[in-house]
Steps between C-alpha positions, in 0.01 A plus 500: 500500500157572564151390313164530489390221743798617732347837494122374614653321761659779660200765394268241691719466781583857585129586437566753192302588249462245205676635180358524149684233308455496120212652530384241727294697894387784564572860435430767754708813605846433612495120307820343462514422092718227338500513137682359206589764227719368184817332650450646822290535838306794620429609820336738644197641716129633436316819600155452614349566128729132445724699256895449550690752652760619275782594770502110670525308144821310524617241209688212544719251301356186719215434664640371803649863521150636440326243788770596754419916448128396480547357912715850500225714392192254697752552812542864450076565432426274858780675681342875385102401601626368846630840507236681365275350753735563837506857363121495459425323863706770623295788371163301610665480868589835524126638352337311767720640794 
């Protein structure tokens, strides 16, 4: 089972972006969001306008549920820049040739 220190630990480790927690850091487009809601835990990401994006919200039962798909989703928005940016060095190459 997985909480929130657990989750900083490997965030700061594997160089991801910092998660919103409770409300708690900073929004900016493609944020990682960790929210409570009733009984349950929210998560989900945040356009650039730092409004939630319907189609990602997920609910969960437990938190540590909710902190291990928050690493999920921090993995998942680090693994598409590193690709967005090979793609992009790629075009730059090929312009200057």
């Amino acid at each position: 089972m997985m909480d929130i220190n657990e989750l900083r630990r490997i965030v700061e480790e594997e160089k991801l972006d910092s998660p919103v927690i409770y409300g708690e850091g900073r929004l900016h487009d493609d944020a990682v969001v960790l929210d409570r809601d009733g009984d349950q835990w929210a998560v989900y990401l945040v356009n650039e306008r730092a409004s939630m994006i319907e189609s990602t919200l997920k609910k969960f039962d437990s938190e540590s549920d909710a902190v291990e798909h928050v690493l999920k989703k921090l993995r998942q928005v680090a693994k598409a820049r590193r690709s967005l940016a090979a793609i992009s060095a790629r075009g730059s190459d090929s312009s200057q040739g």
